[in-house]
Every structure is written in C-alpha cells, then in structure tokens.
Amino acid sequence: MLISQILDDAETIRVVARNGGGKTRIINGARSVYSLAMEAARTGTGLEALIERKGYGETVDLDAAYKRGRLVSPINHPDPAHLHLTGTGLTHLGSAATRDSMHKKLSEGGEEELTDSMKMFRMGLEGGKPAKGQVGVQPEWFYKGNGTMAVAPGAPLMSPAFAQDGGEEPEIAGIYVIGDDGAPFRVGFTLSNEFSDHVTERVNYLFLAHSKLRNASFGPEILIGDLPADIRGASRIWRDGKLLWEKPFLSGEANMSHTIANLEHHHFKYSAFRQPGDVHVHMFGTATLSFADGIRTEAGDTFEIEAPDFGLPLRNPLEIEKPVKVAVKAL
C-alpha cells in the first residue's frame, strides 16, 4: 500500500491511498498521515488494517494533483519543530567496481593509510549486519534540520547563497512516529532527496555538518510494509527540458553494509529521539551522486528520483536563496 497527502480545493489535507496499480482514493475520516499513525500506535492496530477499517471515499487523479502542485510532504507535524530530518552515510556498497576497489585498499593498505571515511566503511562491512537481536557497529550520522527544512514534492529545494554546491542524494528514508510511551513506530519508507553541499564537504570532512544543513524532500508516497531487499531506481537531472544526467541507484539491504534494524537502533538509542508525538524522517544513504561525475548544478535544474516500488517519482527544482546578512543584537 502507498499513502500520500494532497490539498483539496479548500486547502484541506486529504490522505489518499492505493494498492499497486489500483485507483487512488481518499481515506475516510483521516485528517493527516500523522494523525493516522498516532491512532495506530495508540490502539495497537496495524496502519494498513486501520486504513481498511476506515474505508475509502472518492477517487483522485494523483498524477494530475502532482502536476497542479497539490501534493504536500507525505507526513508532517502540526509543529514543524517536532519533525526531525536526519540521516546516515557510508552505508551502501556501491557498484561492483567501487566495491572491488575499496576491498583492495582495505586488504593491501595499512591502517595509517586509510581515510576516516574508509575506516567507517570498513566498520560497516565487518559489523553492520549483526545477528538478529544483536547490536552492530554504529554508522556515520548527521542532522539536517527540523520540519521547516522539509520541502514538498514538486516544490523548490533552496540552496543558500553562501553554498558552494547544491547536489542531490537519492536515498530511501524511513518515516517514524514516537508513541505516547516513547516507543518508536515505523510508518513506512519513501524516496528522499538528501540535498547537500558536496564542495563544502570535500574541503574538509569536519565540514560535513555544515554541508548537511540544507533542505530535504521526501515522497511523494510512503510505502507501508517491509522494505524490498533489492531496490533499483534512477536518479536524473533535467536542465532546460533536456536530460543532463542520469544514473541508476541501488538501495535495500542487498546493496547495503548495514541492516535497517541496525541503523534504526543507532538513531533511536538516544532518548532525545524518543520524545512522545515526534516525527522522524531518517535517510539511509546512497552510493550515487551526480557530483561524483563532475556535474555542477544550476538554478532551474530539476532533480528526479524514481524507483518503481515507491510510486510516483520525487521531483524538485533547484533555486538559490538571496544573500542574507545576519547581525546579532544584545538584549
């Protein structure tokens, strides 16, 4: 089942769902995906079962709504400060050539020759997929911002005027709500664009935190249920209506050095991330970047991320913010 959120003509959020290639229909009595998820958590009801119990109303043309700019992020929070955008990197094996190259360096080079990134990658290879019930090695982790940094499908990703680059990162994200007792619940999985500044990151790895404080987009639809083990999609950049760059991206545990359960554990082990009622959008990493192929994006370019399991593609144009001078005043 795929669920998403649209705005009707009265600017009211409607939650819609579809199964496979079936019709998209409004879920009766659902004020938002967030309210649905919290109801499921409080009642101990599976989300799909709760949706089926509520029943369906009229059909909608989801693709047409997307083109009209009527889609919003597939989950939000009434208070954006209680939605957390986070992620993890160095979790994917990449292409066979990249994998072979990395393994060769790991086996032939001494410890002192490895970069911190390579050491982190090796840790994941060796301990990122523990036995069931065991805890594996912790991954790289980063913070992107709260709900004010989330951009709806179709809306522009805003690159700060001071940024040195604005590039896509095609990823799968887990969507979570925190129950009243502090227990995390997974709503499902969605496409995401973990938009970042790769030039700043390349200057010095300690600038990674700066490079990640950018917008992110996710959706348009949330896949309820288990994550497919082998996800095969495509990442594209369009410029002036023409395809500038395209490359396949792989995800799912078959293409990762960590299990999803291990990544989830290491995020939610922090009590700060188990605050009742909060929403988490946690991105699981990628091995595909246009920046790695020498692409420099420009204002007006459009990013497109697509994978068949996740319904409609995620599209966002790139815009550059106007420079802002900030001065702190003493009280």
Coordinates of C-alpha atoms in Angstrom, one line a residue:
M1 CA 0.0 0.0 0.0
L2 CA 1.1 3.5 -0.9
I3 CA -0.2 6.5 1.1
S4 CA 0.3 10.3 0.5
Q5 CA -1.2 13.7 1.2
I6 CA -2.9 16.2 -1.1
L7 CA -4.6 19.5 -0.7
D8 CA -8.2 19.8 -1.9
D9 CA -9.7 23.0 -3.3
A10 CA -10.4 24.3 0.2
E11 CA -6.7 23.9 1.1
T12 CA -7.5 21.0 3.5
I13 CA -5.2 18.0 3.7
R14 CA -6.6 14.7 2.4
V15 CA -4.9 11.4 3.0
V16 CA -5.1 9.1 0.0
A17 CA -4.0 5.5 -0.6
R18 CA -3.7 3.0 -3.4
N19 CA -2.6 -0.6 -3.8
G20 CA -0.2 -1.4 -6.6
G21 CA -1.6 0.0 -9.9
G22 CA -5.1 0.4 -8.4
K23 CA -7.0 3.7 -8.1
T24 CA -6.1 6.3 -5.6
R25 CA -8.8 7.0 -3.1
I26 CA -9.4 9.3 -0.2
I27 CA -9.3 7.6 3.2
N28 CA -12.5 8.4 5.2
G29 CA -12.0 10.4 8.3
A30 CA -8.2 10.8 8.0
R31 CA -7.1 14.3 8.9
S32 CA -3.4 13.6 8.2
V33 CA -0.9 10.7 7.9
Y34 CA 0.4 11.9 11.2
S35 CA -2.9 11.5 13.0
L36 CA -3.5 8.1 11.3
A37 CA -0.1 6.9 12.5
M38 CA -0.6 8.1 16.1
E39 CA -4.0 6.5 16.2
A40 CA -2.4 3.2 15.0
A41 CA 0.3 3.5 17.7
R42 CA -2.3 4.2 20.4
T43 CA -4.7 1.4 19.5
G44 CA -2.1 -1.2 18.6
T45 CA -3.6 -1.5 15.2
G46 CA -1.6 -2.1 12.1
L47 CA -1.6 1.0 9.9
E48 CA -2.9 -0.8 6.8
A49 CA -5.6 -2.5 8.9
L50 CA -6.6 0.8 10.3
I51 CA -6.9 2.4 6.9
E52 CA -9.0 -0.5 5.6
R53 CA -11.3 -0.2 8.7
K54 CA -11.9 3.5 8.0
G55 CA -12.7 2.8 4.4
Y56 CA -12.4 4.8 1.2
G57 CA -14.2 7.7 -0.4
E58 CA -13.9 9.3 -3.8
T59 CA -11.1 8.6 -6.2
V60 CA -8.5 11.2 -7.1
D61 CA -6.0 11.6 -10.0
L62 CA -2.8 11.7 -8.0
D63 CA -0.6 12.4 -11.0
A64 CA -2.8 15.3 -12.0
A65 CA -2.7 16.6 -8.4
Y66 CA 1.1 16.4 -8.6
K67 CA 1.3 18.4 -11.8
R68 CA -1.0 21.1 -10.2
G69 CA 1.3 21.4 -7.2
R70 CA -1.3 19.9 -4.8
L71 CA 0.9 17.3 -3.2
V72 CA 2.4 18.0 0.2
S73 CA 5.0 16.0 2.1
P74 CA 3.6 12.6 2.8
I75 CA 3.9 13.2 6.6
N76 CA 4.2 16.4 8.6
H77 CA 3.8 17.6 12.2
P78 CA 1.4 20.3 13.5
D79 CA 4.5 21.9 15.0
P80 CA 7.5 21.7 12.5
A81 CA 10.0 21.8 15.4
H82 CA 8.8 18.3 16.3
L83 CA 9.8 16.8 12.9
H84 CA 13.4 15.7 12.7
L85 CA 15.4 15.3 9.4
T86 CA 18.4 13.1 10.0
G87 CA 20.4 10.6 8.1
T88 CA 23.4 8.3 7.8
G89 CA 26.1 7.7 5.3
L90 CA 28.7 5.2 4.2
T91 CA 26.0 2.5 4.3
H92 CA 25.9 1.4 0.7
L93 CA 28.3 -1.0 -1.1
G94 CA 28.0 1.0 -4.4
S95 CA 28.9 -0.5 -7.8
A96 CA 30.9 -3.7 -8.2
A97 CA 33.9 -1.7 -9.4
T98 CA 33.8 0.6 -6.4
R99 CA 33.3 -2.3 -4.0
D100 CA 36.3 -4.2 -5.5
S101 CA 38.4 -1.1 -5.3
M102 CA 37.5 -0.5 -1.7
H103 CA 38.2 -4.1 -0.7
K104 CA 41.6 -4.0 -2.4
K105 CA 42.6 -0.9 -0.5
L106 CA 41.3 -2.4 2.8
S107 CA 43.3 -5.6 2.3
E108 CA 46.5 -4.0 1.0
G109 CA 46.8 -0.7 2.8
G110 CA 47.9 -0.3 6.4
E111 CA 45.6 1.3 9.0
E112 CA 47.5 4.6 8.8
E113 CA 46.8 4.9 5.1
L114 CA 43.0 4.7 5.4
T115 CA 40.9 7.9 5.5
D116 CA 38.3 8.2 8.2
S117 CA 35.6 7.6 5.6
M118 CA 37.3 4.3 4.5
K119 CA 37.7 3.2 8.1
M120 CA 34.0 3.9 8.7
F121 CA 33.1 2.0 5.5
R122 CA 35.2 -1.0 6.7
M123 CA 33.5 -0.9 10.1
G124 CA 30.2 -1.3 8.3
L125 CA 31.4 -4.2 6.2
E126 CA 32.6 -6.0 9.2
G127 CA 29.9 -5.2 11.7
G128 CA 26.9 -3.5 10.1
K129 CA 24.8 -6.7 9.8
P130 CA 24.7 -8.3 13.2
A131 CA 22.8 -11.4 14.0
K132 CA 19.1 -10.9 14.9
G133 CA 18.8 -9.5 18.3
Q134 CA 22.4 -8.3 18.4
V135 CA 23.7 -4.7 18.1
G136 CA 26.1 -3.9 15.2
V137 CA 28.6 -1.2 14.7
Q138 CA 27.2 2.4 14.7
P139 CA 27.2 4.2 11.4
E140 CA 28.0 7.8 10.4
W141 CA 25.1 10.1 11.5
F142 CA 24.1 13.6 10.6
Y143 CA 21.4 16.2 11.3
K144 CA 19.7 18.1 8.5
G145 CA 17.2 20.2 10.4
N146 CA 13.6 20.2 11.6
G147 CA 10.3 20.3 9.7
T148 CA 11.0 23.9 8.5
M149 CA 13.6 22.4 6.2
A150 CA 11.3 19.8 4.6
V151 CA 10.3 20.6 1.0
A152 CA 7.1 19.1 -0.6
P153 CA 7.4 17.1 -3.7
G154 CA 7.4 19.5 -6.7
A155 CA 8.5 22.5 -4.6
P156 CA 11.9 24.0 -5.0
L157 CA 15.0 23.0 -3.0
M158 CA 16.5 26.2 -1.8
S159 CA 20.3 26.4 -1.8
P160 CA 21.7 29.1 0.5
A161 CA 23.5 31.9 -1.3
F162 CA 26.7 31.0 0.6
A163 CA 26.6 27.4 -0.5
Q164 CA 29.4 26.2 -2.8
D165 CA 27.3 23.5 -4.3
G166 CA 23.7 22.1 -4.3
G167 CA 23.6 18.5 -5.3
E168 CA 21.1 15.6 -5.0
E169 CA 21.5 12.4 -3.0
P170 CA 18.9 9.8 -4.0
E171 CA 18.0 7.8 -0.9
I172 CA 15.4 5.7 0.9
A173 CA 14.1 7.3 4.1
G174 CA 12.3 5.6 7.0
I175 CA 9.3 7.5 8.4
Y176 CA 8.6 7.2 12.1
V177 CA 6.4 8.5 14.9
I178 CA 7.0 8.2 18.6
G179 CA 4.3 6.8 20.7
D180 CA 2.9 8.2 23.9
D181 CA 5.2 5.9 25.9
G182 CA 8.3 6.9 23.9
A183 CA 8.4 3.8 21.7
P184 CA 9.3 4.5 18.0
F185 CA 6.9 3.2 15.3
R186 CA 7.8 2.9 11.7
V187 CA 5.1 4.3 9.3
G188 CA 6.9 3.1 6.2
F189 CA 9.5 4.0 3.6
T190 CA 9.8 6.7 1.0
L191 CA 12.0 8.2 -1.6
S192 CA 14.1 11.1 -0.5
N193 CA 16.5 13.7 -1.8
E194 CA 19.1 14.3 0.9
F195 CA 20.2 17.6 -0.8
S196 CA 23.7 18.6 0.3
D197 CA 26.7 20.8 -0.4
H198 CA 29.4 18.4 -1.6
V199 CA 32.0 21.0 -2.4
T200 CA 32.0 22.3 1.2
E201 CA 32.2 18.7 2.5
R202 CA 35.2 18.0 0.2
V203 CA 37.2 21.0 1.6
N204 CA 37.4 19.2 5.0
Y205 CA 35.5 16.2 6.3
L206 CA 34.8 18.2 9.5
F207 CA 32.6 20.5 7.3
L208 CA 30.2 17.6 6.8
A209 CA 27.9 19.0 9.5
H210 CA 27.7 22.3 7.6
S211 CA 27.2 20.7 4.3
K212 CA 24.1 18.8 5.5
L213 CA 22.2 21.7 6.9
R214 CA 20.1 22.1 3.8
N215 CA 16.6 21.4 2.6
A216 CA 15.4 17.8 2.1
S217 CA 12.5 16.5 0.2
F218 CA 10.8 13.1 0.5
G219 CA 7.8 11.3 -1.0
P220 CA 5.5 11.7 -2.8
E221 CA 4.2 8.4 -1.4
I222 CA 5.0 6.3 1.6
L223 CA 5.3 2.5 1.1
I224 CA 3.7 0.7 4.1
G225 CA 5.3 -2.6 5.0
D226 CA 8.7 -4.1 4.7
L227 CA 11.5 -2.5 2.6
P228 CA 12.3 -4.5 -0.5
A229 CA 15.7 -6.1 -0.2
D230 CA 16.9 -5.0 -3.6
I231 CA 15.7 -1.6 -4.8
R232 CA 16.7 -0.4 -8.2
G233 CA 15.8 3.1 -9.3
A234 CA 17.1 6.0 -11.3
S235 CA 18.4 9.5 -10.4
R236 CA 18.2 12.2 -13.0
I237 CA 18.8 15.9 -13.5
W238 CA 16.9 17.9 -16.1
R239 CA 18.1 21.3 -17.5
D240 CA 16.0 23.4 -19.8
G241 CA 13.7 20.5 -20.5
K242 CA 16.6 18.2 -21.5
L243 CA 18.1 15.3 -19.7
L244 CA 21.5 16.5 -18.3
W245 CA 22.5 13.4 -16.3
E246 CA 21.1 10.0 -15.4
K247 CA 22.4 7.1 -13.3
P248 CA 20.8 4.1 -11.7
F249 CA 20.8 4.0 -7.9
L250 CA 20.6 0.9 -5.7
S251 CA 19.3 0.5 -2.2
G252 CA 17.8 -2.1 0.1
E253 CA 19.7 -4.3 2.4
A254 CA 21.1 -6.4 -0.5
N255 CA 23.1 -3.4 -1.5
M256 CA 24.0 -2.1 1.9
S257 CA 26.6 -2.8 4.5
H258 CA 24.2 -2.2 7.4
T259 CA 20.7 -3.7 8.2
I260 CA 17.8 -1.3 8.5
A261 CA 17.3 -2.5 12.0
N262 CA 20.9 -1.6 13.0
L263 CA 20.5 1.9 11.5
E264 CA 17.2 2.3 13.4
H265 CA 18.7 1.2 16.7
H266 CA 21.6 3.6 16.5
H267 CA 19.3 6.5 15.8
F268 CA 16.7 5.8 18.4
K269 CA 19.1 4.7 21.1
Y270 CA 19.2 8.4 22.0
S271 CA 16.4 9.4 24.4
A272 CA 16.2 12.8 22.7
F273 CA 14.8 11.0 19.6
R274 CA 12.2 9.1 21.6
Q275 CA 10.0 12.1 22.6
P276 CA 6.3 11.3 22.5
G277 CA 4.5 12.6 19.5
D278 CA 7.6 13.5 17.4
V279 CA 8.1 12.6 13.8
H280 CA 11.4 11.4 12.3
V281 CA 12.4 11.2 8.7
H282 CA 15.7 9.2 8.7
M283 CA 17.6 8.8 5.4
F284 CA 19.7 5.7 4.9
G285 CA 22.4 6.8 2.5
T286 CA 23.3 6.4 -1.2
A287 CA 26.2 5.4 -3.5
T288 CA 25.1 7.5 -6.4
L289 CA 25.9 11.2 -6.8
S290 CA 26.0 13.5 -9.9
F291 CA 28.7 15.4 -8.2
A292 CA 31.0 12.4 -8.4
D293 CA 30.6 12.5 -12.2
G294 CA 31.6 16.2 -12.3
I295 CA 28.1 17.7 -12.6
R296 CA 27.7 21.2 -11.3
T297 CA 24.0 22.1 -10.8
E298 CA 22.5 25.4 -11.7
A299 CA 19.4 27.3 -10.6
G300 CA 16.4 26.0 -12.6
D301 CA 17.7 22.4 -12.8
T302 CA 15.2 19.8 -11.7
F303 CA 16.1 16.7 -9.7
E304 CA 14.1 13.5 -10.3
I305 CA 14.4 10.3 -8.2
E306 CA 12.4 7.3 -9.2
A307 CA 12.0 3.6 -8.1
P308 CA 9.0 1.5 -9.1
D309 CA 8.3 0.2 -5.6
F310 CA 7.6 3.8 -4.3
G311 CA 5.0 5.1 -6.8
L312 CA 5.4 8.5 -8.3
P313 CA 8.9 9.9 -8.8
L314 CA 10.2 12.6 -6.5
R315 CA 10.8 15.9 -8.4
N316 CA 12.2 19.2 -7.1
P317 CA 13.6 22.2 -9.0
L318 CA 16.7 23.9 -7.6
E319 CA 16.6 27.6 -6.6
I320 CA 19.3 29.8 -5.0
E321 CA 18.3 31.9 -2.0
K322 CA 19.1 35.6 -1.9
P323 CA 22.1 36.6 0.3
V324 CA 21.1 37.5 3.9
K325 CA 23.2 39.5 6.4
V326 CA 22.8 38.3 9.9
A327 CA 23.7 40.5 12.9
V328 CA 23.1 39.5 16.5
K329 CA 21.7 42.2 18.8
A330 CA 22.4 42.2 22.5
L331 CA 19.3 42.3 24.7

